Coordinates of C-alpha atoms in Angstrom, one line a residue:
M294 CA 0.0 0.2 0.2
N295 CA 1.5 3.5 -0.9
E296 CA 2.1 5.8 1.9
S297 CA -0.7 8.5 0.3
L298 CA -3.3 5.6 0.2
E299 CA -2.5 4.4 4.3
E300 CA -2.4 7.7 5.3
Q301 CA -5.7 8.5 4.1
L302 CA -7.9 5.2 5.7
K303 CA -5.5 6.7 9.2
A304 CA -6.8 10.1 9.3
I305 CA -10.8 8.2 8.0
Y306 CA -10.3 6.3 11.3
S307 CA -8.9 9.5 13.2
E308 CA -12.2 11.2 12.3
G309 CA -14.5 7.8 12.1
S310 CA -13.5 7.7 16.1
N311 CA -14.4 11.9 16.5
H312 CA -17.4 11.0 15.0
L313 CA -18.1 8.5 17.2
R314 CA -17.2 10.2 20.5
E315 CA -19.6 13.3 19.4
Q316 CA -23.2 10.7 18.8
T317 CA -22.1 9.6 22.1
T318 CA -21.9 12.8 23.8
K319 CA -24.8 13.8 21.5
R320 CA -26.3 11.2 22.7
D321 CA -26.5 10.9 26.5
Q322 CA -27.7 15.3 26.3
V323 CA -30.1 14.3 24.8
L324 CA -31.3 11.3 26.8
A325 CA -30.5 13.4 30.1
A326 CA -32.2 16.5 29.0
Y327 CA -35.7 14.2 28.4
F328 CA -35.3 12.7 32.2
I329 CA -35.2 16.1 33.3
L330 CA -38.3 17.1 32.0
I331 CA -39.5 13.7 33.9
S332 CA -38.0 14.8 36.2
F333 CA -39.3 18.2 36.5
Y334 CA -43.3 16.8 36.5
I335 CA -43.0 14.4 38.1
T336 CA -42.0 16.2 40.8
N337 CA -43.5 19.2 40.5
L338 CA -47.2 16.5 40.5
T339 CA -48.9 17.7 43.5
T340 CA -47.9 21.6 43.3
L341 CA -49.1 21.7 39.9
K342 CA -52.7 20.1 40.7
E343 CA -53.1 22.5 43.2
F344 CA -51.6 25.5 41.1
D345 CA -54.3 24.5 38.3
S346 CA -57.4 22.9 39.3
S347 CA -59.0 22.2 35.9
L348 CA -55.8 20.5 35.4
S349 CA -55.4 21.2 31.7
L350 CA -51.7 22.4 32.8
Y351 CA -50.9 19.0 34.8
N352 CA -52.6 17.2 31.8
G353 CA -50.5 19.5 28.8
L354 CA -47.6 19.0 30.1
G355 CA -48.2 14.5 30.4
I356 CA -49.0 15.2 26.8
M357 CA -46.3 17.5 25.6
I358 CA -43.9 14.8 27.7
F359 CA -45.1 12.0 25.8
F360 CA -44.9 14.0 22.5
I361 CA -41.7 15.5 22.9
G362 CA -40.6 11.2 24.4
I363 CA -41.8 9.6 20.6
I364 CA -39.3 12.4 19.6
V365 CA -36.4 11.1 21.8
C366 CA -36.9 8.3 20.5
F367 CA -36.4 8.7 16.4
V368 CA -33.5 10.9 17.6
I369 CA -32.0 7.9 19.4
V370 CA -32.9 5.5 16.2
E371 CA -30.3 8.2 13.9
F372 CA -27.8 8.5 16.3
R373 CA -27.6 4.5 17.4
V374 CA -27.8 3.9 13.3
W375 CA -24.5 6.8 12.7
H376 CA -23.0 5.0 15.4
Q377 CA -23.2 1.6 13.6
I378 CA -22.7 3.4 10.3
Y379 CA -19.1 4.9 12.3
L380 CA -18.2 1.4 14.5
D381 CA -18.8 -0.2 10.6
A382 CA -16.1 2.2 8.7
L383 CA -13.4 1.6 11.8
K384 CA -13.9 -2.1 11.7
I385 CA -13.1 -2.0 7.7
T386 CA -10.6 0.8 8.0
T387 CA -8.9 -1.0 10.9
Y388 CA -8.6 -4.6 8.8
L389 CA -7.3 -2.8 5.6
L390 CA -5.1 -0.7 7.8
T391 CA -3.6 -4.5 9.1
H392 CA -3.7 -6.0 6.5
K393 CA -2.5 -2.4 4.1
E394 CA 0.9 -5.5 2.4
N395 CA -2.3 -6.8 0.3
Y396 CA -3.6 -3.9 -1.0
Q397 CA -1.2 -2.0 -3.9
T398 CA -3.6 0.5 -4.9
V399 CA -6.5 2.1 -4.7
Y400 CA -8.7 -0.4 -6.6
D401 CA -7.9 -2.8 -4.5
V402 CA -9.3 -0.9 -1.2
K403 CA -12.1 -0.2 -3.5
A404 CA -13.5 -4.2 -4.0
T405 CA -12.7 -4.5 0.0
I406 CA -14.8 -2.0 1.5
D407 CA -17.4 -3.0 -1.8
N408 CA -17.9 -7.1 -0.4
Y409 CA -17.8 -5.7 2.8
Y410 CA -20.8 -3.2 2.9
S411 CA -22.2 -6.0 0.7
S412 CA -22.5 -8.6 2.4
F413 CA -24.8 -6.9 5.1
K414 CA -27.4 -7.1 2.1
K415 CA -27.9 -10.8 3.1
E416 CA -27.1 -9.9 6.3
K417 CA -30.7 -11.1 8.8
F418 CA -31.4 -8.2 11.6
N419 CA -31.0 -10.0 15.2
Y420 CA -33.4 -8.7 17.8
S421 CA -31.9 -10.5 20.1
K422 CA -28.9 -7.9 20.0
F423 CA -31.0 -5.5 22.0
F424 CA -30.4 -6.4 25.5
S425 CA -26.6 -7.2 24.5
G426 CA -24.4 -4.4 25.7
S427 CA -25.1 -1.0 27.1
D428 CA -25.3 0.8 23.9
N429 CA -28.5 -1.4 22.9
K430 CA -30.0 -1.6 26.5
I431 CA -29.8 1.4 27.0
M432 CA -32.5 2.0 23.7
T433 CA -34.8 0.3 24.5
A434 CA -35.2 1.2 28.5
L435 CA -35.6 4.4 26.9
F436 CA -38.6 2.9 23.6
F437 CA -39.2 1.1 26.9
I438 CA -39.8 3.9 29.0
V439 CA -41.7 6.7 26.4
G440 CA -44.7 4.3 26.1
T441 CA -45.1 4.0 29.5
T442 CA -45.5 8.1 29.8
I443 CA -49.3 7.0 28.7
Y444 CA -50.1 7.4 32.0
F445 CA -49.6 11.6 32.3
F446 CA -52.5 11.2 29.8
N447 CA -55.0 11.5 33.0
G448 CA -57.8 11.8 30.9
I449 CA -57.2 8.5 29.4
M450 CA -56.2 7.1 32.3
R451 CA -59.5 8.1 33.7
L452 CA -61.4 6.3 31.5
V453 CA -60.3 3.0 32.1
Q454 CA -60.8 1.0 35.9
A455 CA -58.2 0.8 38.2
K456 CA -57.2 -2.2 37.9
Y457 CA -56.4 -1.9 34.8
D458 CA -53.9 0.9 35.4
S459 CA -50.8 -1.8 35.4
L460 CA -52.0 -3.8 32.2
L461 CA -53.1 -0.3 30.1
V462 CA -49.1 1.4 30.9
I463 CA -46.6 -1.7 30.7
G464 CA -49.2 -3.2 27.0
S465 CA -48.0 0.9 26.2
G466 CA -44.8 0.2 26.8
L467 CA -44.1 -2.8 25.4
L468 CA -45.9 -1.7 22.4
F469 CA -43.2 1.5 22.1
L470 CA -40.9 -1.1 22.2
L471 CA -41.5 -3.2 19.3
L472 CA -42.6 -0.9 16.6
F473 CA -39.1 1.4 17.8
I474 CA -36.9 -1.6 17.8
L475 CA -38.8 -2.5 14.5
Q476 CA -37.9 1.7 12.9
Y477 CA -34.1 1.0 14.2
A478 CA -34.3 -2.8 12.3
W479 CA -35.5 -0.3 8.7
R480 CA -32.6 2.5 9.0
L481 CA -30.0 0.1 10.1
K482 CA -30.4 -1.9 7.2
K483 CA -31.1 0.9 4.6
A484 CA -28.2 2.6 6.3
R485 CA -26.1 -0.3 6.2
S486 CA -27.0 -1.3 2.4
R487 CA -24.7 1.8 0.9
T488 CA -20.8 2.1 1.5
P489 CA -21.0 5.6 3.7
W490 CA -19.4 9.1 3.3
I491 CA -16.8 9.0 5.3
L492 CA -15.6 6.3 2.9
W493 CA -16.5 8.3 -0.4
G494 CA -12.6 9.7 -0.8
I495 CA -11.6 5.8 -1.3
T496 CA -14.8 4.4 -3.4
T497 CA -15.2 7.3 -5.1
V498 CA -12.0 7.0 -7.3
F499 CA -12.7 9.5 -10.0
N500 CA -10.5 11.9 -9.1
E501 CA -7.5 9.1 -9.1
G502 CA -8.9 6.4 -11.1
L503 CA -10.1 7.2 -14.0
N504 CA -7.4 9.8 -15.4
N505 CA -4.0 9.0 -14.4
P506 CA -0.4 8.7 -16.1
Y507 CA -1.9 5.8 -18.1
F508 CA -5.3 5.9 -19.5
E509 CA -8.5 7.4 -18.3
V510 CA -11.6 6.1 -18.3
K511 CA -15.6 9.0 -20.6
E512 CA -19.4 8.5 -20.1
L513 CA -20.3 7.4 -23.0
S514 CA -23.5 7.3 -21.5
K515 CA -25.7 5.2 -18.4
A516 CA -25.0 2.0 -19.5
K517 CA -21.2 2.2 -21.6
I518 CA -18.3 3.5 -20.5
F519 CA -14.8 4.7 -22.9
L520 CA -11.9 3.0 -20.9
K521 CA -8.5 5.4 -23.4
Q522 CA -5.3 4.2 -22.9
K523 CA -2.8 7.6 -21.9
T524 CA 0.3 5.2 -22.8
G525 CA 0.8 1.5 -24.3
G526 CA 1.1 -1.6 -22.2
V527 CA 3.7 -5.2 -22.8
I528 CA 2.9 -9.0 -22.9
L529 CA 6.1 -10.7 -22.0
V530 CA 6.5 -14.2 -23.1
P531 CA 10.1 -15.1 -21.5
K532 CA 11.3 -18.6 -22.9
Y533 CA 14.0 -20.3 -20.8
Q534 CA 15.4 -23.0 -23.7
D535 CA 12.1 -25.2 -24.2
K536 CA 10.3 -23.5 -21.2
F537 CA 7.9 -20.9 -20.9
L538 CA 8.9 -19.3 -17.3
L539 CA 5.7 -17.5 -15.8
I540 CA 5.1 -15.7 -12.6
N541 CA 2.5 -16.2 -9.7
I542 CA 1.9 -12.7 -8.6
I543 CA -1.3 -11.8 -6.1
R544 CA -4.2 -9.5 -7.6
N545 CA -7.0 -8.9 -4.7
G546 CA -6.1 -11.2 -3.0
Q547 CA -6.2 -14.2 -5.7
E548 CA -3.1 -16.4 -6.9
F549 CA -2.5 -15.8 -10.4
L550 CA -0.7 -17.9 -13.0
E551 CA 0.5 -15.3 -15.4
F552 CA 3.2 -13.5 -17.7
P553 CA 5.2 -11.1 -16.6
R554 CA 3.7 -7.5 -18.3
G555 CA 3.2 -3.9 -17.7
F556 CA 2.8 -0.3 -19.0
S557 CA 4.7 2.1 -21.0
E558 CA 5.9 5.0 -20.0
K559 CA 5.6 8.5 -21.4
D560 CA 6.9 8.8 -24.8
E561 CA 8.8 5.3 -24.2
P562 CA 9.7 3.0 -27.1
L563 CA 7.0 -0.5 -26.7
I564 CA 10.7 -2.6 -27.0
E565 CA 12.0 -0.7 -24.6
A566 CA 9.4 -1.0 -22.4
A567 CA 9.6 -4.8 -22.7
R568 CA 13.1 -4.7 -21.4
R569 CA 12.1 -2.2 -19.0
E570 CA 9.8 -4.9 -17.3
I571 CA 11.3 -8.3 -17.2
N572 CA 14.1 -6.3 -15.5
E573 CA 11.7 -5.1 -12.8
E574 CA 9.6 -8.0 -13.2
I575 CA 11.9 -10.6 -12.3
G576 CA 15.5 -8.8 -12.3
I577 CA 17.5 -9.9 -16.1
Q578 CA 17.9 -7.9 -17.8
V579 CA 18.3 -8.5 -22.5
T580 CA 19.0 -6.9 -25.4
R581 CA 17.0 -5.9 -28.1
N582 CA 17.9 -8.7 -29.9
Q583 CA 16.6 -11.0 -27.3
I584 CA 13.1 -9.8 -27.6
T585 CA 11.4 -10.2 -30.3
N586 CA 7.6 -9.3 -31.0
L587 CA 4.5 -10.9 -31.5
G588 CA 1.8 -8.3 -32.6
K589 CA -0.4 -6.2 -30.7
L590 CA -3.5 -7.1 -29.0
M591 CA -7.0 -5.5 -28.3
T592 CA -7.9 -6.0 -24.1
D593 CA -11.7 -4.8 -25.7
S594 CA -12.7 -3.1 -28.9
G595 CA -15.7 -1.8 -28.0
L596 CA -15.1 -1.0 -24.7
I597 CA -11.0 -0.1 -24.6
E598 CA -8.8 2.4 -26.9
D599 CA -5.6 0.2 -25.7
N600 CA -2.3 0.3 -27.7
I601 CA -0.6 -3.3 -26.6
E602 CA 2.5 -4.9 -28.1
C603 CA 3.5 -8.6 -27.0
F604 CA 7.3 -9.3 -26.9
E605 CA 9.1 -13.2 -26.7
V606 CA 12.4 -12.2 -24.4
I607 CA 14.6 -15.8 -25.1
L608 CA 17.1 -16.1 -21.1
Q609 CA 20.1 -16.5 -21.2
N610 CA 20.2 -18.0 -18.1
L611 CA 18.2 -17.5 -14.5
D612 CA 21.1 -17.5 -11.8
N613 CA 20.0 -13.6 -11.4
V614 CA 16.6 -14.1 -11.0
S615 CA 14.7 -11.5 -8.3
L616 CA 11.3 -11.6 -8.0
Q617 CA 9.7 -7.8 -8.0
S618 CA 8.2 -8.2 -3.9
S619 CA 5.9 -4.7 -4.0
E620 CA 4.5 -5.9 -7.1
Q621 CA 2.9 -9.2 -5.0
I622 CA 5.2 -11.6 -7.5
I623 CA 6.0 -14.5 -4.8
G624 CA 7.0 -17.2 -7.5
Y625 CA 7.6 -18.3 -10.9
K626 CA 7.6 -21.6 -13.0
L627 CA 9.0 -22.9 -16.1
L628 CA 6.8 -25.2 -18.1
T629 CA 6.7 -26.3 -21.5
S630 CA 4.2 -25.4 -23.9
K631 CA 2.4 -28.6 -23.1
K632 CA 2.1 -27.6 -19.4
I633 CA 0.5 -24.6 -20.5
S634 CA -2.1 -25.8 -22.6
K635 CA -3.4 -28.6 -19.6
L636 CA -3.3 -25.6 -17.1
I637 CA -5.4 -23.5 -20.0
N638 CA -8.1 -26.0 -20.2
E639 CA -8.5 -26.7 -16.5
K640 CA -9.3 -23.8 -15.9
K641 CA -5.8 -22.0 -13.6
I642 CA -4.6 -20.5 -15.7
I643 CA -7.1 -18.0 -17.2
D644 CA -5.4 -14.3 -17.9
N645 CA -6.6 -13.6 -21.3
F646 CA -3.4 -11.4 -21.6
T647 CA -0.9 -14.6 -20.6
I648 CA -3.3 -16.8 -22.9
A649 CA -3.2 -14.6 -26.5
G650 CA 0.7 -14.3 -25.1
F651 CA 0.8 -17.8 -25.5
T652 CA -1.1 -18.6 -28.6
L653 CA 1.0 -15.7 -30.8
S654 CA 4.2 -17.7 -30.0
I655 CA 3.0 -21.3 -30.7
S656 CA 1.5 -19.9 -33.9
K657 CA 5.0 -18.4 -34.4
Q658 CA 6.7 -21.2 -33.8
K659 CA 4.4 -23.6 -36.3
M660 CA 5.1 -20.7 -38.9
N661 CA 9.0 -21.1 -39.0

């Protein structure tokens, strides 16, 4: 992982931690204000009744507390949802930083983040967690308490017999508990179905990813994009004696067996790019006389405008092989053409450039 990407992830972690603390503080302030209001009402019941013989003020304040409680429940649901959103962001950021050696580009990071949030779409909501963990218990208790404030509705309480007072209050509390748990579950599922704003700098990679020194992407329509390669690309088919050299490389967390390849630099001839790439990836220097142009390749004529050429590279020895670990090249193999054909048929070699380069090399042999 490059330094700038690592710093960006650390900044996201720091910002997420700050927001997490802010959400907790705001929640505590809202709860404190609401319970102070309830305490004031309860401790001044006698005074209110003496001051207002008609009980209109007494009933009005009771109704106000009840509806303020409903608003508080909605607010706490939002705070709890955002708390979970920031917690999820911190979890995935921690994972990425812990395994940073597996991520070379912003695209590798983006793929992991997208997979992480896609998993929530299939996840079933666990209602039992409302009764575990201090934050969930606080929220559950609030829902129940707000429901029981129906007791402050003096008019309603007089409509029921005294022996049913407790049942009405408890029933109202349980009803509120159920309704707001469902509200929280719905909001959380909706929120976790998409990547949160705090990670947009990583997942929305237009500035860095869609216009860089090597290529740019143009949106032709809502359903179609077009990629233009700014420089060239080279596919290398290294051969030592009668065998082909293929590298074992990690891409997006998966190991592939393929021929070396890479971009050319600005104004760099492709044959020089081939010499440079073979030296960078396997540590062997070659001359132009050891390189043969096998022909051009096109990735996708309908979507990509590129300039890619395939080169066969004859290696004289393998004494100085040094694999490019920064590109996650972890090994190499010398294989016969028969073995490669077998691996292609077994779908163990699936890289299109490798298959195309192998085909061009075999075709050249047959022509000669």
